[in-house]
Coordinates of C-alpha atoms in Angstrom, one line a residue:
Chain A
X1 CA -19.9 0.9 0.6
X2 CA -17.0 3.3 0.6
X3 CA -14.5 1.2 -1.5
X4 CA -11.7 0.5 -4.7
X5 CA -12.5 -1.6 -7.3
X6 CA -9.7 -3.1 -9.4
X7 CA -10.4 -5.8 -12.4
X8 CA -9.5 -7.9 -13.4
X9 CA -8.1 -10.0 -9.9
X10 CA -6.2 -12.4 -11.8
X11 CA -4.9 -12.2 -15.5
X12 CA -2.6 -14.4 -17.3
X13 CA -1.4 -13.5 -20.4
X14 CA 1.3 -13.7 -22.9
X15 CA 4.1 -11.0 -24.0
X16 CA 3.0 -8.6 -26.4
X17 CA -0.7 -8.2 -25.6
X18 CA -1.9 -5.0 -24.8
X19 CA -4.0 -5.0 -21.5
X20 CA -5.8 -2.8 -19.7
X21 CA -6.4 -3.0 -15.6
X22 CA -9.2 -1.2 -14.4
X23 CA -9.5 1.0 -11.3
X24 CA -12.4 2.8 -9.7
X25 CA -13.0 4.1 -6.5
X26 CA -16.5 5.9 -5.4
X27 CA -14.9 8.2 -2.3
X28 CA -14.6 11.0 -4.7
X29 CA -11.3 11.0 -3.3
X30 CA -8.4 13.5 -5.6
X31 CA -5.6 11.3 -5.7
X32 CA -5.5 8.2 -7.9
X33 CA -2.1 5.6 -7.8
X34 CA -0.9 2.4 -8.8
X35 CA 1.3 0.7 -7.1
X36 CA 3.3 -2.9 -7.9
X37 CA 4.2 -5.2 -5.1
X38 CA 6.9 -7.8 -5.8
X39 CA 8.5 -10.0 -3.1
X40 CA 11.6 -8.4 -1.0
X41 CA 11.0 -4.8 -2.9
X42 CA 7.6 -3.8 -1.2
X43 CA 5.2 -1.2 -3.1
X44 CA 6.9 0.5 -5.6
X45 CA 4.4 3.6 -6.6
X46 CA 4.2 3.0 -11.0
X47 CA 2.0 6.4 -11.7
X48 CA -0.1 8.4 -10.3
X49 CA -3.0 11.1 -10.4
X50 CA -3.8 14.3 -8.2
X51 CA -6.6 15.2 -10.4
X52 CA -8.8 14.6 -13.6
X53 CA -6.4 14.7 -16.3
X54 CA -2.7 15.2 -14.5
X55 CA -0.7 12.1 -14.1
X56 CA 2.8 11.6 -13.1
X57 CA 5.8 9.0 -13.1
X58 CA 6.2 7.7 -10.0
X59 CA 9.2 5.2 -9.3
X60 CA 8.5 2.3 -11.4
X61 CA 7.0 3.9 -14.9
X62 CA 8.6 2.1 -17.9
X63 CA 6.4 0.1 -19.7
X64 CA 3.0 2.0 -18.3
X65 CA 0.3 4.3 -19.5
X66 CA -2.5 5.3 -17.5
X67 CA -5.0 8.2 -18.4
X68 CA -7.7 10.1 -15.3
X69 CA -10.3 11.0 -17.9
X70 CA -13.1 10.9 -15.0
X71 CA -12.0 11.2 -11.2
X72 CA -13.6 8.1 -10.2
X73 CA -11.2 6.1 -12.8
X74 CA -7.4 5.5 -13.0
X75 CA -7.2 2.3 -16.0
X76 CA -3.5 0.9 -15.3
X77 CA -2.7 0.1 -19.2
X78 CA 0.4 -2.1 -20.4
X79 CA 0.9 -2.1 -24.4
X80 CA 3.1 -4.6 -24.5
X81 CA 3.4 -6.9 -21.6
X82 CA 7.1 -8.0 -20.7
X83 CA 7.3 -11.3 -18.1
X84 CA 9.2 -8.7 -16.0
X85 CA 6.0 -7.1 -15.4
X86 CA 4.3 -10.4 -13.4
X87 CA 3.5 -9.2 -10.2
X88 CA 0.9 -7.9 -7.9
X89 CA -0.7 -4.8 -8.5
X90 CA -3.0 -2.0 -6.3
X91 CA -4.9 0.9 -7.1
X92 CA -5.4 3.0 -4.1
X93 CA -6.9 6.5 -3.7
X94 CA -6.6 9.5 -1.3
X95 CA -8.7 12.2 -0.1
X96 CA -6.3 14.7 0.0
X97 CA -5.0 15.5 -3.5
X98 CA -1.4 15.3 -2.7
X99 CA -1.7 11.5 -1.9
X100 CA 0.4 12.6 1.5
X101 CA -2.5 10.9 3.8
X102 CA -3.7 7.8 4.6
X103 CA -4.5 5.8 1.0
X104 CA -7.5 3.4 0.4
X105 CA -6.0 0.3 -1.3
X106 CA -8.2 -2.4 -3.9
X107 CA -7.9 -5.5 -3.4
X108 CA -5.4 -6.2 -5.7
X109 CA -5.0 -7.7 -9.6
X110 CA -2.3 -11.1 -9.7
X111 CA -0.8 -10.3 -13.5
X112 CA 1.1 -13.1 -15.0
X113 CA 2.9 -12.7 -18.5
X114 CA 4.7 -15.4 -19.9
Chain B
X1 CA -4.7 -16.7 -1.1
X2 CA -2.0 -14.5 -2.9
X3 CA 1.5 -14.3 -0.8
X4 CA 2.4 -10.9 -0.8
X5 CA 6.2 -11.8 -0.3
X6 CA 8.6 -14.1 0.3
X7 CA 11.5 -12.8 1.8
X8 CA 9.8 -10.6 4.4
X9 CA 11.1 -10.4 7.9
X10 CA 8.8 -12.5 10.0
X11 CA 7.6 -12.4 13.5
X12 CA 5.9 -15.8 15.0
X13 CA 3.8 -15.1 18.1
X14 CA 1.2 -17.8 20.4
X15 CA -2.2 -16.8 20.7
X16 CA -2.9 -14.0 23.3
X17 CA 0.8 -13.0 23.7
X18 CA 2.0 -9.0 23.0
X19 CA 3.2 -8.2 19.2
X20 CA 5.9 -5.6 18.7
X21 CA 6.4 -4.8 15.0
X22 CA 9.2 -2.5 13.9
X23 CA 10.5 0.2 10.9
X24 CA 12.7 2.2 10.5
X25 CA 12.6 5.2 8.4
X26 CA 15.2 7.0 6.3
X27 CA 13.9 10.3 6.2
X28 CA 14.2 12.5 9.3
X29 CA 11.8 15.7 7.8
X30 CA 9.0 12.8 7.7
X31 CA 6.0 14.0 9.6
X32 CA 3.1 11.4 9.0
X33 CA 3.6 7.9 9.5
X34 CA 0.8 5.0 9.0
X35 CA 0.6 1.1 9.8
X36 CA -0.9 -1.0 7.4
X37 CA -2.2 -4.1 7.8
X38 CA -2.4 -7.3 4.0
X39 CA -3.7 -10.3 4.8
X40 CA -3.4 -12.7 2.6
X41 CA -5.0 -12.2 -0.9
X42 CA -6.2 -8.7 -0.1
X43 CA -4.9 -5.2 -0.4
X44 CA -3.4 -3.3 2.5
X45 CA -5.6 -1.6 5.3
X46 CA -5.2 1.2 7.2
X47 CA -4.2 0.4 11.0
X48 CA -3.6 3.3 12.8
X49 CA -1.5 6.9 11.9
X50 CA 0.5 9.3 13.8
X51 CA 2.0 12.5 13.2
X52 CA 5.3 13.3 14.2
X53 CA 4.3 15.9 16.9
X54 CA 3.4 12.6 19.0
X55 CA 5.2 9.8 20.3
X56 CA 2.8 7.6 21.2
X57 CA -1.1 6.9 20.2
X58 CA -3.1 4.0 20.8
X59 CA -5.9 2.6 19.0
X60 CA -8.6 -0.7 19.6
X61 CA -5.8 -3.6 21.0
X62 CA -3.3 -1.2 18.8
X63 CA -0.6 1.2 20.1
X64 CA 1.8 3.1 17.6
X65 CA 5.3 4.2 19.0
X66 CA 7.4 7.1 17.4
X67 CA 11.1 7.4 18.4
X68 CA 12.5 10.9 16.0
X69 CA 15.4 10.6 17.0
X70 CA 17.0 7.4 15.8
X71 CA 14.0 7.2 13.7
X72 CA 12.0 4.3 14.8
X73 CA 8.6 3.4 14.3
X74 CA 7.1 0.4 16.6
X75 CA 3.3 -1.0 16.5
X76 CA 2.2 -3.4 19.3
X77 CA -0.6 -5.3 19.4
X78 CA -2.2 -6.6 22.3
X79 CA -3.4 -10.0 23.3
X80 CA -1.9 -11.0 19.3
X81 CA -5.5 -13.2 17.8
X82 CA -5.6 -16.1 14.5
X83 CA -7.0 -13.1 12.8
X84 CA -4.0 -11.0 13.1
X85 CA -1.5 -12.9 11.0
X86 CA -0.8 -10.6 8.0
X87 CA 1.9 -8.7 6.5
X88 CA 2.4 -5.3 8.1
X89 CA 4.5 -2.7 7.0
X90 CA 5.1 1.0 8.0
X91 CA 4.5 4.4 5.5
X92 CA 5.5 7.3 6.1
X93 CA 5.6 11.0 4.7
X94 CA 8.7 13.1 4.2
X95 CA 7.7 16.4 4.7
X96 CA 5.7 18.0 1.2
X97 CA 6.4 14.8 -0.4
X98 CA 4.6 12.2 -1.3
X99 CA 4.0 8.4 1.4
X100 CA 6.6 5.9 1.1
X101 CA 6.3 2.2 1.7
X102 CA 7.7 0.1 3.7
X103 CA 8.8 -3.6 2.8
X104 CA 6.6 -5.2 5.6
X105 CA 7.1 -7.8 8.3
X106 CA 5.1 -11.0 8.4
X107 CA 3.0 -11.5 11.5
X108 CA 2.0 -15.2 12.5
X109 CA 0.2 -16.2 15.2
X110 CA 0.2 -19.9 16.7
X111 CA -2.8 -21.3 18.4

């Protein structure tokens, strides 16, 4: 089945910890992102990848890393978790290297820091 | 399951009635736009696209609308089922650059 894989779903942890999210998708798709989704602000695009080893800044990048050593992986890392980083987060992929076109979402990873 | 937001415009409809969902979008050189449907506890899913050469296209039960000039972007679902309640929300694509999102309106649907 044609799909993303994020892990963990849910994560609670405490400030300070580094963390790693995971990210695969199997659509040998070019374009790699994460996204955040907090109440009242929507998806706000964190980093993202049109290829094996390019990444970029998107809107929301402080307090982020993320590498695209393979094309099937995009890890989401945090290095030192802040409680303003609690929120929902997506991996999603595209086809189309740009990430212009329709994007394939995970089902999501619930992060609380405290 | 996970609440994707709390201070979403919402929309409550009865069973079998017509849904009209709106955006609108900032960006008049956008040429793609896409519907996306979140239901609870899951990620978004694509709904149906158009491209800014068309003002209308329909789908299964779906219909997108495209208004360029006071740019306005409508979905309307047909015969609105339980199954239908989720968040929706709009993307679109200003020309050469990369989607935007959207905040998303809350669907409900009363049996």
């Amino acid at each position: 089945e044609a799909q993303v894989t994020q892990n963990p779903r849910y994560l609670i942890t405490v400030t300070g910890k580094k963390l790693t999210v995971t990210c695969s998708q199997n659509m040998n798709h070019e374009y790699m992102s994460w996204y955040r989704q907090d109440p009242g602000l929507g998806l706000r695009q964190i980093y993202y990848s049109m290829n094996v080893e390019v990444t970029d800044k998107g809107d929301v990048p402080e307090g982020y890393k993320v590498s695209r050593k393979e094309k099937r992986n995009f890890p989401l890392i945090l290095e030192s978790p802040s409680p303003n980083q609690t929120s929902l987060y997506f991996c999603a992929s595209s086809p189309d290297g740009t990430g212009s076109d329709e994007q394939y979402f995970g089902p999501g990873t619930r992060l609380t820091v405290t | 399951g996970e609440s994707v937001g709390l201070h979403l415009p919402t929309l409550s409809v009865q069973e079998g009635d017509n849904s009209i969902i709106n955006c609108a979008y900032s960006n008049s050189a956008s040429d793609y736009f896409i519907w996306y449907k979140q239901e609870s506890g899951k990620g978004p899913q694509f709904i149906i696209d158009i491209r800014s050469n068309m003002d209308k296209r329909q789908g299964q039960r779906v219909t997108v609308l495209l208004n360029k000039t006071v740019k306005h972007l409508s979905l309307q679902i047909a015969a609105t089922q339980p199954g239908d309640s989720a968040v929706y929300f709009c993307a679109f694509r200003p020309s050469g650059s990369r989607l935007t999102f959207g905040e998303g309106t809350q669907l409900t649907v009363n049996p």
